[in-house]
Structures are given as structure tokens and as C-alpha cells.
């Protein structure tokens, strides 16, 4: 196995594109190094992208934020402008693992690990974030939802690297939030995760809504029916009930060591209500 | 697999070592550098017993490759005391009986040090959530929290 | 010299204070050496190959490719170990658990081991070992294992303890019955009866330090073992028995121990490391991974318990009975028997009967876990007691006080109690401010009692007075939580010198006589007794030396406050001689001064506790949060109160984890699904509140200072206290531990539907 630390994105792409067998990108390493502990893990190449310029930067642009692939969750929470504009995204990233993990883990890594339970992904989907991909055939930008295809699998092709997350500028009178359910208060994988981004009109009525669910299907999903339940409402009881029902109905979870199907479906609805209320308040709704 | 030469700073000392590409910083510290204060409780970042501070951030040494230490600054438990003078956190852990078996103690001390560096006056809740990545099976955490609170007060210059 | 262990009431100067622990600095600076922190020159690294199957016949193991791999120095399978199949059954079980001989009995069961020049070479070699399995039907659930259609895991097991002995083999290894009176008649007198079934899942001790050892066998038949253990003398004996070594030629040194809680009283890796070292002719280091710890070391039993208790409306319990089924893993053991003994130990009952049923399953061999077997029994019994109190409209504490055991009570498991603490802990709970604090919406309070036997056992200490009058105390019970501090206090007290002048160390097996291990809450109890005895022997020596220095008869010298004093006025009011003065003169008065003691510490004195728990339940998600927790326990005498509190708090935290979230989860394939700290959810810091403690001191009549063991009882009440709190918060009886969010939510949904 080789460890490489290229200083340009081109060099990183070349390394990955030329690699004959199993190769991995290393940013925070909090998933990759766990996999490496496994007796059956095999890798020929690990490409550490942290020395590439810009990878550890959060840049505010006219269109929003550009978050480098190696920015840790802890660094996100230290960026006041980002926290003010996308509190839900930042709080989601800072629910991943422990303080120790948050010092290393990245949202891109969380996305590329392709776990349906990834905390930051529903929040990013709700925020309508995109990713910037660099590869042997040039760059492209795709929606977050297009990356994970199945637990542990992504749509990235050989040699491709996600270089940044592109967060749009938050709309006026909008707010986002994320909540997850875990048995413990910390150090757990989401049993259900819900990310919501709401935009209100001048009268405090929900004009746009994006609602994403995690850990209740093979990939994170965007629930259109749930958005419909809220649009046009001021989050009255009927709208929240409809939201909860839509989220429960859209959940297609499995029974596993972390939760049952019935539990996940029910709690998806419960969390959705709570997250919607936080997002609504953050958007300025009363 | 050929070894990688790494130059780094550990506890203010320049250190050079060779490691394998897949070797963790924890294994380097323990097996190559004789710094056995960081403990392996799980190897998967779930227990915090191997906590060290890298470039000012608290990390699990088991989830860092040795090769990644190149050019970085690393603090371990071995560098916490100043000569023969214990750090206030170390002293308070002993005074408050905040350790029983002691295997988690180096990790807790590094984590608490990182906390107080950014938040000198944390609430009990803030301490508890910051330290949630450090498992202790002996104490029920009660005396650990008290020791951190007391050390923080002393470090803020309040009489304790 | 005969030793009088009887309690003597007196003012104590050192005992009961809170000095700094002697191993503190080493432990906060990273210098303390634990199991994995030791290396030997030329050392090899060992790794173990484990069965992926819950139950499988081992048809063949081909190690030839692995043996030929680079860097591999030795490979062993069960064929390299003594065949104890027809020998002592318990030794066979221990060895078979270390290395499966004919069948793999659980997911993670060791089948082969490799010693190689480094970790990587050992890892590669493991992949090259070819094991041919014939997968057999398995069973992991305690209730499923005793069904008629369950696969019989061992066809040589015919249930012991029942008459007549069954003619067909089954998974019930043995049955044990306790009690007195006539329960049927008692139930006839009852006005209210509660009868329920309860279940608890398997948990792990969860010590943060994985098992680790370094073994070195020499060609001359001597061997050394460095190991994290709760009992190095016991490990020595067991390893010698298993491998056919001479006991005294095996020197075992206990490292600092990173938690044990009963889980480091059993051997797993050590005989394997020794056998590999013997075969390779080099030292071998074996450190288990966390996954191996969960899959293949010490869990406690999973249980299924039926309880029936009857009472009169005035709160007099008329009869109580329990049937307790405990898993023991693949080999027969006595966990259910112990559970059956502890079930009703808190109460004074006329008619009581308990039956313990030991069940064989395809799970790891059960190991002791802090008051082993008692927490599950207490969960079932204390839940039923709570429900009965509600049903007759009596306060839960008053109901327990009315029926509490007291001095002279015949315990449900046989003996007559001496002075005990159950009544006082209940009285203390009744008046504790926690009991009357207001509760909010969705909050509930629960309380429960717990009992543990405590143990004494074989103990040996050496106390050596150095030339400067300072003292080294060599003890043979491993220090798991501060006992070097408490034993130094004891020595200081008895000798009358400063705590600072004592240095306590844990001696290895070649430098001290045999000691039972640190289990049964015996560390401080038994070693303090031996320390007192050794100190008294040293004082006896020093009295004689003082007499010699003064040239007066020894019987005219008595010991007071750290000094030899010449009695009366006939010796001219000589100034008393300090330990320092006597020690300084030792070279001219007969040589080194030492006190030795070997004894069996009898009369450990049973232990009781009462816990109070407040919990908040989120009725929409089933999530719960401990708001407040109080432990009230009898310590006899708290030698170092800070570490007594630590035992109370630590046991409570473990019990809370057990009650709410910890459990072994098996897939339908019989494989453990959660062998790691991420999904085996022990409480993290943010899960718990501060844990209040109240130490009661009801002197143990069989210890000079009244000390009782304190280490284990604190884990007994929490399962029930938490369950009662949750049940009171949601108005539904929770009968399946852990009371995890999905179980609470399902119960609430069921109730809403009905």
C-alpha cells in the first residue's frame, strides 16, 4: 500500500486515475481508518488531499458558501457567517461522532461514506447543496442526492474527487434545522435523521420547503409530499400532522441493531414536526 | 510496502520517525516512540482513550495515520506536566479521586485540556457533551466532571 | 500468631480520611503500565483465528500454508494443548473456551492462534489457515434453548439437580432450589398477588482496557506472564493446570488493570500466549481487539425470570417465589444458582422458594460481572415488589421497610443474618430529600433494593519496615480502584504512623503467598484484614526490639500511637520509641523488621443498598433521560470514602447502562451484530447526571474496623430502580431490559391501541 499526499488536485486525480486496484481518498479519515482496522481490508493507494490548496477553506461567495472537502466539522462551527446562514447544516455536521471525531471528520467524507445514516447529508439535501467534482474528464457539479447510490456506494467514477460542497445563499426569510434520534445523547449513529429547510413569505406562510430523511432507506431521500404538507401553512397542527404522516409514509427502513421498522417510521414523523418548528422559528416565523 | 519518513513536533520536541503507510499515529506513538500514555481501548474512535491534540484539535490517535503527522504539532499526555509540576487538571484528577483504574485518564485529561483551551468556564452540560467521546466505565463520570470544574476554576485564577 | 478479627469500636485517625492515592501521579502522567504497555526482547505478536459460526463442528484445520508464511514462528490449535476431554469438567470448559477442540460453540470462539514477528505477519497468517466447518443448528435465546425442538448443544449434558436425572440430554445443565416454608400455603393467605415474567439481555463488563498479556516460556520449564488480571495467583494456578506447568515455576505479574468488573477473573488469552511461547521459544504478546473482547470474553447471562409474590393488604408478604433461567454460554456453570440465592435476600419471608435453571446457549462463556447474577434477579423481584406496593396502595419504601430482613432473619438462601444494612438504607431513603423532590410532566421516580454476599477468601500480605521507619506493604490482591490507598490507610492506622510513610505495592506470584483474586468485593476487606494482622505482627517484633533497646522485659512494653512505650513508672519514664527509632536500630537488635500474615478472611458480611432514580421519558420517541440518581449503601466502615463513593457511582452507572441501552444483539445467523463501543452503548458522559451517594456505616462484626466489601452491590438495584422509574413515568410496567426507546415506544403504542 502507498500513502500519497499530492499538493494539487490534478496530481490527486492522476494518482487515483492511474491506480490499478483499490484506492481511497483520505480527508478526515474517521470512516476510512475504521475500515482499515478490519482484518480483511485491502488498499493499494491512499491519497491524502489535505495538502491541496483550498481543501481546508470555507469561502463565502456572492452565491453562498464553498466548503472545501477537508474542512472539519469543528471548523464549520467556528465560521460565524456559515453558522448564521446555515445553522442546520452546521449542527448536523457537529452531531457526527464525538469531539474527537468532529475535529477530523468532513461533510464530504460523510457523504462519500454513503451511509444512509450520515448526519450531515439530510441537512445538505434540505439546503439544496451541490458538490463540485474534479476528475480526469474535467469538473462537474451535481446535487448531493446524486452522490450516494446505495449503502457504501457512490456515483463517483474512477479518478473523481469531490473537491467542495456548494451551499447556496440562504433565501430571505428562510431557516434550516436538523435533528436525529439516537439512544444515547452522543456517540451514536442516527436511527432516524430529519433535515428541513423552510422559506416563508412576508406573512410568515411557508412558501418553499425541502424535507430530507436519513436512516430510513438505502439512501437519504427528499420527501416531496412532506414539503407539500407544509407549503401554504403557518405550521398549524394540521400541517404538522400531515408532515408527520408524509414522513412516516415515505420512510422505508429496515430492522437492524439500531432500530425497528415501526420505530423508525413513527419517529421520522415525530422528528419532522420538531425540526420543522425549529426551522420555522429560524426563518422568522412565529 | 515501504516505510515513510515523517518529521513532526511532539510535546515541543522535533521528532523524526519511519512508519508504514497504513500505520496509525497511535501505533507510532506507542510502538515506535515509546509514548504509551495514549491507550488503545477500541481502535475505532469510539472510546477516546487515545486522545491527543493535533494542531490544537482534539483527535483520536487511532484515527490518524502516522504519515499524517508530517509537519504537524502533536501534544500527548507525556507533555502535559511541566517538568515535575503537574498540570492543574492532573492534580485535580488525583485530588477528586476522578480515576479508578486510570486507563481512560490520559484521554480524559487531553480532552479536558482541549476544552479549557477554548472554553475556560464551561458549564456542567458543556463539559459532559465535550467529553462524551471519552468512555469511563469505573467512575460514572461524576468525579471527573468535578475535577474538570475545579481545575477550570483554578486556571481562571479563582480560589478553589 | 492468632489474629482476632472481631470488630472493636474505637476512634480512627487515618481510616476514613481521603488522602491522595499512591498510584495517582503515574496514572495522570501516562506512566502507569497496563497490560499492553509491556514488551520483552525478541517478543512475537500473537493473533487468534475465531469461528464465524455460532455452532459448528470443526472437521479439519490446515495450518500448513500459514506456517510457511514469512515471519510466522508458531501456530497452535487445540491439538497443541492438553486434551482434558475426560478430565475435570470445569478445567475442560476453561481450556475448550480458550481454544475450541471439536466444535466451535459461539461466534468468536477461538480455533487457532499464530505468533509472528509482527502484527502484519500474524494477520496474513490468519487468512492462510484453512478451517473446514460443518455448520450446526444454533440457539442463542434463553427461552428458545429450553424448548423441546431446540438443538441440543452438548449431548453429554443431563440436567443435574433434578430427581430423577433425565434420560435425554438437554440444554438445561442444572437446576438449584432454595427457600423455606410453604409457598402454596403462603399464597393462599395472600390478598393480592403479582405474577409476571421478566427478561434481561446479555451485557458485557465493558472495561476500557482489552485483555492483554506477554508470555515467556523458557526451555528449563520456567515461565513468566505479564497480564492485566484481577487475580494473578489464580491465573497462575489455572494456566499451570491447563498446560501442565509446575505452579511455582510460573511467575505471574499483574499489570495495572484497566477495568475488570469480574471480566478479568477468567483466562482467555493467557494459556494461548503461553502455549505459543512454549512452541516458538520466544516471548509472545497477545492483545485482544475490542471486537474480540465483545465476541469472545466475559459477557454476563441473559435471563428470563418468573416471579410471583403475594401480600396481605396491610403489606405483609405471605409468599414469594421465582424461577430464574440464566444463560451460561456453551458450558455448564452456576449463574442461575447464584441468582436464585440472591433473589429475595433483602426480605424477611416466611414462605419463599426460588429455582435457578442454568441454560446452555451458543454465546460466549459467561464470566462474572460485578455481583454476578444478582442485578437481573433484583430487577424481576423489585419490579414485582413495586407493583404490589402500588396495588395495595402502600408507599413503595414503607412496603419494603415492613418486609425488610434484619438481624436474626433467616435469609431465603439459608443463613441467619447478623447485623445488616437493608433496613437502615431504606430508612435513609425514606428521609432523603431526593424522595420528596417534586417531579414534572413525563417524569417518574423509582427505587429498588439490592443485595450481595461479599466474599473474603485466602489472603497473604507482607509488611516490611525500612531502616528509615517507612513501610512497604506488599499485597496480593490486584488494585482495581484505589485499594493501595485504602490498604495504606489501614497500615498507617494500625501502626500509628503517617499515611505518607506507607508504600503499598502489588506483589507478583513469586514474592508473596497465594491470594484469591480481587472479586466478591474482597480486595479491601480481605487484604485490610491481612494488613492489620501483618501490622500487629510487626508491632510485636518492634515491641521486642524496643524492650531489647531498653533492656527491659518485652511484656513491659506496649504499643501506642506509633510508639513503643515502657509500661508504668518502674522503667524510669523512658521516652517512647518511635517506629523510626526502632527501625534505625534494627541492625543491632535482630535484623530486619517485618510483619507477615496469611489468613482466610472469613465473615465478609453481606451488603445491601437502596437506590432512587428519577427519569424523564419522551412519550413521542420512547427516549429516556436520567434526571437524578441516589445511591445509599452500607459500607461497614468506609476506609477511603472518596473511593467508596466512586464504587457506588460506578456501579450505578453500569446498572443504568444495562437498564436502558446495553445489550448483545445477535442476528438470525447467531453472529454478534454489535461487537464495538459504537453499537454496544455504554453510558457516555452526557447521558448521566451527578450521582448522589450516602454512605452508611453499620460495622461488620467480623472485621477489626467493621469494614464490608463495597465494590459490587451498587450494580444490583439500578436495573429495577430505572425500570420502576420508567414504569411510574409512563404508567406501564416495563418487563424487558434494556428498556430501550423502541421498547418504550412499542409499549406506549400498545397501551394507546387498547
Coordinates of N, CA, C and O in Angstrom, one line a residue, chain C residues 106-215:
Chain C
X106 N -19.6 -20.8 19.6 CA -20.2 -19.4 19.5 C -19.4 -18.6 18.5 O -18.3 -18.9 18.2
X107 N -20.1 -17.6 18.0 CA -19.4 -16.7 17.0 C -18.3 -16.0 17.8 O -18.5 -15.3 18.8
X108 N -17.0 -16.2 17.4 CA -15.9 -15.6 18.0 C -15.1 -16.6 18.8 O -14.0 -16.3 19.4
X109 N -15.5 -17.9 18.9 CA -14.8 -18.9 19.6 C -13.4 -19.2 18.9 O -13.4 -19.4 17.7
X110 N -12.4 -19.1 19.7 CA -11.0 -19.3 19.1 C -10.9 -20.7 18.6 O -11.3 -21.7 19.2
X111 N -10.2 -20.8 17.4 CA -10.0 -22.1 16.8 C -8.5 -22.3 16.5 O -8.0 -23.5 16.4
X112 N -7.7 -21.2 16.4 CA -6.3 -21.4 16.2 C -5.6 -20.0 16.5 O -6.3 -19.0 16.7
X113 N -4.3 -20.1 16.7 CA -3.6 -18.8 17.1 C -2.2 -18.9 16.4 O -1.6 -19.9 16.3
X114 N -1.8 -17.7 16.1 CA -0.5 -17.5 15.4 C 0.4 -16.6 16.2 O 0.0 -15.6 16.7
X115 N 1.7 -16.9 16.3 CA 2.7 -16.0 16.7 C 3.6 -15.7 15.6 O 4.2 -16.6 15.0
X116 N 3.8 -14.4 15.3 CA 4.7 -14.0 14.2 C 5.5 -12.8 14.6 O 5.3 -12.2 15.7
X117 N 6.4 -12.4 13.7 CA 7.3 -11.3 14.1 C 6.7 -10.0 14.2 O 7.2 -9.1 15.0
X118 N 5.5 -9.8 13.6 CA 4.8 -8.6 13.8 C 3.3 -8.8 13.5 O 2.9 -9.8 13.1
X119 N 2.6 -7.8 13.9 CA 1.1 -7.8 13.7 C 0.7 -8.2 12.3 O -0.2 -9.0 12.1
X120 N 1.4 -7.5 11.3 CA 1.0 -7.7 9.9 C 1.2 -9.2 9.5 O 0.3 -9.8 8.9
X121 N 2.4 -9.7 9.9 CA 2.6 -11.1 9.5 C 1.6 -12.1 10.2 O 1.2 -13.0 9.6
X122 N 1.3 -11.8 11.4 CA 0.3 -12.6 12.1 C -1.1 -12.5 11.4 O -1.8 -13.5 11.2
X123 N -1.4 -11.3 11.0 CA -2.7 -11.1 10.3 C -2.8 -11.9 9.0 O -3.8 -12.5 8.7
X124 N -1.7 -11.8 8.2 CA -1.6 -12.5 7.0 C -1.7 -14.0 7.2 O -2.5 -14.7 6.5
X125 N -1.1 -14.5 8.2 CA -1.1 -15.9 8.5 C -2.5 -16.4 8.9 O -2.9 -17.5 8.5
X126 N -3.2 -15.6 9.6 CA -4.6 -16.0 10.0 C -5.4 -16.3 8.7 O -6.2 -17.2 8.7
X127 N -5.2 -15.5 7.7 CA -6.0 -15.6 6.4 C -5.6 -17.0 5.7 O -6.4 -17.4 4.9
X128 N -4.4 -17.5 6.1 CA -4.0 -18.7 5.4 C -4.3 -20.0 6.1 O -4.1 -21.0 5.6
X129 N -4.9 -19.8 7.3 CA -5.3 -21.0 8.0 C -6.7 -21.5 7.4 O -7.6 -20.7 7.3
X130 N -6.7 -22.8 7.0 CA -7.9 -23.3 6.4 C -8.7 -24.1 7.4 O -8.2 -25.2 7.8
X131 N -9.9 -23.7 7.8 CA -10.7 -24.4 8.7 C -11.9 -24.9 8.0 O -12.6 -24.2 7.3
X132 N -12.1 -26.2 8.1 CA -13.4 -26.8 7.4 C -14.4 -27.0 8.5 O -14.2 -27.7 9.5
X133 N -15.5 -26.3 8.4 CA -16.6 -26.4 9.4 C -17.7 -27.1 8.9 O -18.0 -27.1 7.7
X134 N -18.4 -27.8 9.7 CA -19.8 -28.3 9.4 C -20.7 -27.5 10.3 O -20.7 -27.7 11.5
X135 N -21.4 -26.6 9.7 CA -22.3 -25.7 10.4 C -23.5 -26.5 11.0 O -24.1 -27.3 10.3
X136 N -23.7 -26.3 12.3 CA -24.8 -27.0 13.0 C -25.8 -26.0 13.4 O -25.6 -24.8 13.5
X137 N -27.0 -26.5 13.7 CA -28.1 -25.6 14.2 C -27.7 -24.9 15.5 O -27.0 -25.6 16.3
X138 N -28.0 -23.7 15.7 CA -27.6 -23.0 16.9 C -28.8 -22.4 17.6 O -29.9 -22.3 17.0
X139 N -28.6 -22.0 18.8 CA -29.6 -21.3 19.6 C -29.0 -20.4 20.5 O -28.0 -20.7 21.2
X140 N -29.5 -19.1 20.6 CA -28.9 -18.1 21.4 C -29.8 -17.6 22.5 O -29.4 -17.1 23.5
X141 N -31.1 -17.8 22.3 CA -32.1 -17.2 23.2 C -32.3 -18.2 24.4 O -32.5 -19.4 24.2
X142 N -32.4 -17.6 25.6 CA -32.6 -18.4 26.8 C -33.9 -19.2 26.8 O -33.9 -20.4 27.2
X143 N -34.9 -18.6 26.3 CA -36.2 -19.4 26.3 C -36.3 -20.4 25.2 O -36.8 -21.5 25.3
X144 N -35.7 -20.0 24.0 CA -35.7 -20.9 22.9 C -34.9 -22.1 23.2 O -35.2 -23.2 22.7
X145 N -33.8 -21.9 23.9 CA -32.9 -23.0 24.2 C -33.5 -24.2 25.0 O -33.0 -25.3 24.9
X146 N -34.6 -23.9 25.7 CA -35.2 -25.0 26.5 C -36.4 -25.5 25.9 O -37.1 -26.4 26.5
X147 N -36.8 -25.0 24.7 CA -37.9 -25.6 24.0 C -37.6 -27.0 23.6 O -36.4 -27.3 23.3
X148 N -38.6 -27.9 23.4 CA -38.3 -29.3 23.1 C -37.6 -29.4 21.7 O -36.8 -30.3 21.5
X149 N -37.9 -28.4 20.8 CA -37.3 -28.6 19.4 C -36.0 -27.9 19.3 O -35.4 -27.8 18.2
X150 N -35.4 -27.4 20.4 CA -34.1 -26.7 20.3 C -33.0 -27.6 20.0 O -33.0 -28.8 20.4
X151 N -32.0 -27.2 19.2 CA -30.9 -28.1 19.0 C -30.2 -28.3 20.4 O -30.0 -27.4 21.1
X152 N -29.8 -29.6 20.6 CA -29.1 -29.9 21.9 C -27.6 -29.6 21.6 O -27.0 -30.3 20.7
X153 N -27.0 -28.7 22.4 CA -25.7 -28.3 22.1 C -24.6 -29.3 22.6 O -23.5 -29.3 22.1
X154 N -25.0 -30.0 23.6 CA -24.0 -31.0 24.2 C -24.7 -32.2 24.6 O -25.5 -32.2 25.6
X155 N -24.5 -33.3 23.9 CA -25.3 -34.5 24.2 C -24.8 -35.3 25.5 O -25.3 -36.3 25.8
X156 N -23.9 -34.7 26.2 CA -23.4 -35.3 27.4 C -24.0 -34.6 28.6 O -23.7 -34.9 29.8
X157 N -24.9 -33.6 28.3 CA -25.5 -32.8 29.5 C -26.9 -33.3 29.8 O -27.8 -33.2 29.0
X158 N -27.0 -33.9 31.0 CA -28.3 -34.4 31.5 C -28.5 -33.5 32.8 O -27.7 -33.5 33.7
X159 N -29.6 -32.8 32.8 CA -29.8 -31.8 33.9 C -29.5 -32.4 35.2 O -30.0 -33.4 35.7
X160 N -28.6 -31.7 35.9 CA -28.3 -32.0 37.3 C -29.2 -31.3 38.2 O -29.7 -30.2 37.9
X161 N -29.4 -31.9 39.4 CA -30.2 -31.2 40.4 C -31.7 -31.5 40.3 O -32.5 -30.9 41.1
X162 N -32.1 -32.4 39.4 CA -33.5 -32.8 39.4 C -33.6 -34.3 39.6 O -32.7 -35.0 39.2
X163 N -34.6 -34.7 40.3 CA -34.8 -36.1 40.5 C -36.1 -36.6 39.8 O -37.1 -35.9 39.9
X164 N -36.1 -37.7 39.0 CA -34.9 -38.4 38.7 C -34.1 -37.7 37.6 O -34.6 -36.8 36.9
X165 N -32.8 -38.0 37.5 CA -32.0 -37.4 36.4 C -32.6 -37.8 35.1 O -32.9 -38.9 34.8
X166 N -32.7 -36.8 34.2 CA -33.3 -37.0 32.9 C -32.5 -38.1 32.1 O -31.3 -38.2 32.2
X167 N -33.3 -38.8 31.2 CA -32.6 -39.8 30.4 C -32.2 -39.2 29.1 O -31.4 -39.9 28.4
X168 N -32.7 -38.1 28.7 CA -32.3 -37.4 27.5 C -31.5 -36.2 27.8 O -31.8 -35.5 28.7
X169 N -30.5 -35.9 26.9 CA -29.8 -34.7 27.2 C -30.6 -33.4 26.8 O -31.5 -33.5 26.0
X170 N -30.2 -32.3 27.4 CA -30.9 -31.1 27.0 C -30.0 -29.9 27.3 O -28.8 -30.1 27.7
X171 N -30.5 -28.7 27.0 CA -29.7 -27.5 27.2 C -29.8 -27.0 28.6 O -29.2 -25.9 29.0
X172 N -30.5 -27.7 29.5 CA -30.6 -27.3 30.9 C -29.5 -28.1 31.6 O -29.6 -29.3 31.8
X173 N -28.5 -27.3 32.0 CA -27.3 -28.0 32.6 C -27.6 -28.4 34.0 O -27.2 -29.5 34.5
X174 N -28.2 -27.5 34.8 CA -28.5 -27.9 36.2 C -29.6 -27.0 36.7 O -30.0 -26.0 36.1
X175 N -30.1 -27.5 37.8 CA -31.2 -26.8 38.5 C -30.9 -26.7 40.0 O -30.5 -27.7 40.5
X176 N -31.2 -25.6 40.6 CA -30.9 -25.5 42.0 C -32.1 -24.8 42.7 O -32.6 -23.8 42.2
X177 N -32.4 -25.3 43.9 CA -33.6 -24.8 44.6 C -33.3 -24.2 45.9 O -32.5 -24.9 46.7
X178 N -33.9 -23.1 46.3 CA -33.6 -22.6 47.7 C -35.0 -22.1 48.3 O -35.9 -21.9 47.6
X179 N -35.0 -22.0 49.6 CA -36.2 -21.4 50.2 C -36.5 -22.2 51.5 O -35.8 -23.1 51.9
X180 N -37.6 -21.7 52.1 CA -38.2 -22.4 53.3 C -39.6 -22.1 53.4 O -40.2 -21.2 52.6
X181 N -40.3 -22.7 54.3 CA -41.7 -22.5 54.4 C -42.5 -23.2 53.4 O -42.0 -24.1 52.7
X182 N -43.8 -22.8 53.2 CA -44.7 -23.5 52.3 C -45.3 -22.4 51.4 O -46.2 -21.6 51.9
X183 N -44.8 -22.2 50.2 CA -45.2 -21.1 49.4 C -46.7 -21.2 49.0 O -47.4 -20.2 48.9
X184 N -47.1 -22.5 48.8 CA -48.5 -22.6 48.3 C -49.5 -22.2 49.4 O -50.4 -21.4 49.2
X185 N -49.1 -22.6 50.7 CA -50.0 -22.1 51.8 C -49.9 -20.6 51.9 O -50.9 -19.9 52.2
X186 N -48.7 -20.0 51.7 CA -48.5 -18.6 51.8 C -49.3 -17.9 50.7 O -50.0 -16.8 51.1
X187 N -49.4 -18.4 49.5 CA -50.2 -17.7 48.5 C -51.7 -17.8 48.8 O -52.5 -16.9 48.5
X188 N -52.1 -18.9 49.5 CA -53.5 -19.0 49.9 C -53.9 -17.8 50.9 O -55.0 -17.4 50.9
X189 N -52.9 -17.4 51.7 CA -53.1 -16.3 52.7 C -53.1 -14.9 52.0 O -53.5 -14.0 52.6
X190 N -52.6 -14.9 50.8 CA -52.4 -13.6 50.2 C -53.7 -13.0 49.8 O -54.6 -13.7 49.3
X191 N -53.8 -11.6 49.9 CA -55.0 -10.9 49.4 C -54.7 -10.3 48.0 O -55.6 -10.1 47.2
X192 N -53.5 -10.0 47.8 CA -53.1 -9.5 46.4 C -51.8 -10.3 46.0 O -50.9 -10.5 46.7
X193 N -51.9 -10.7 44.7 CA -50.7 -11.4 44.2 C -50.3 -10.7 42.9 O -51.1 -10.4 42.0
X194 N -49.0 -10.6 42.7 CA -48.5 -10.2 41.4 C -47.7 -11.3 40.8 O -46.8 -11.9 41.5
X195 N -47.9 -11.6 39.6 CA -47.2 -12.7 38.9 C -46.8 -12.2 37.5 O -47.7 -11.9 36.8
X196 N -45.6 -12.2 37.3 CA -45.1 -11.7 36.0 C -43.8 -12.4 35.5 O -43.1 -12.9 36.3
X197 N -43.6 -12.3 34.2 CA -42.3 -12.7 33.6 C -41.5 -11.6 33.2 O -42.0 -10.6 32.7
X198 N -40.2 -11.7 33.4 CA -39.3 -10.6 33.0 C -38.2 -11.2 32.2 O -37.9 -12.4 32.2
X199 N -37.5 -10.3 31.4 CA -36.4 -10.8 30.6 C -35.3 -9.7 30.7 O -35.6 -8.5 30.7
X200 N -34.0 -10.2 30.7 CA -32.9 -9.2 30.6 C -32.0 -9.7 29.5 O -31.8 -10.9 29.4
X201 N -31.4 -8.8 28.8 CA -30.5 -9.2 27.7 C -29.0 -9.3 28.3 O -28.7 -8.7 29.3
X202 N -28.2 -9.9 27.5 CA -26.8 -10.1 27.9 C -26.0 -8.8 27.8 O -26.1 -8.1 26.8
X203 N -25.2 -8.5 28.8 CA -24.4 -7.4 28.8 C -22.9 -7.7 29.0 O -22.6 -8.9 29.4
X204 N -22.1 -6.8 28.7 CA -20.6 -7.0 28.9 C -20.1 -6.0 29.9 O -20.6 -4.9 30.1
X205 N -19.1 -6.5 30.6 CA -18.4 -5.6 31.7 C -18.0 -4.3 31.1 O -18.0 -3.3 31.7
X206 N -17.5 -4.4 29.8 CA -17.2 -3.1 29.1 C -16.0 -2.4 29.7 O -15.8 -1.2 29.5
X207 N -15.0 -3.1 30.3 CA -13.8 -2.4 30.7 C -13.1 -1.8 29.5 O -13.2 -2.4 28.4
X208 N -12.5 -0.7 29.7 CA -11.9 0.1 28.6 C -10.6 -0.6 28.1 O -10.2 -0.5 26.9
X209 N -9.9 -1.3 28.9 CA -8.7 -2.0 28.5 C -9.0 -3.4 28.0 O -9.4 -4.3 28.8
X210 N -8.7 -3.7 26.8 CA -8.8 -5.1 26.3 C -7.8 -6.0 27.0 O -6.8 -5.5 27.5
X211 N -8.2 -7.3 27.0 CA -7.3 -8.2 27.6 C -5.9 -8.2 26.9 O -5.8 -8.1 25.7
X212 N -4.8 -8.2 27.7 CA -3.5 -8.2 27.1 C -2.5 -8.9 28.0 O -2.7 -8.9 29.2
X213 N -1.6 -9.6 27.4 CA -0.6 -10.3 28.2 C 0.7 -10.5 27.4 O 0.7 -10.4 26.1
X214 N 1.8 -10.7 28.1 CA 3.0 -11.1 27.5 C 3.5 -12.4 28.2 O 3.6 -12.4 29.4
X215 N 3.7 -13.4 27.4 CA 4.1 -14.7 28.0 C 5.5 -15.1 27.5 O 5.8 -14.9 26.4

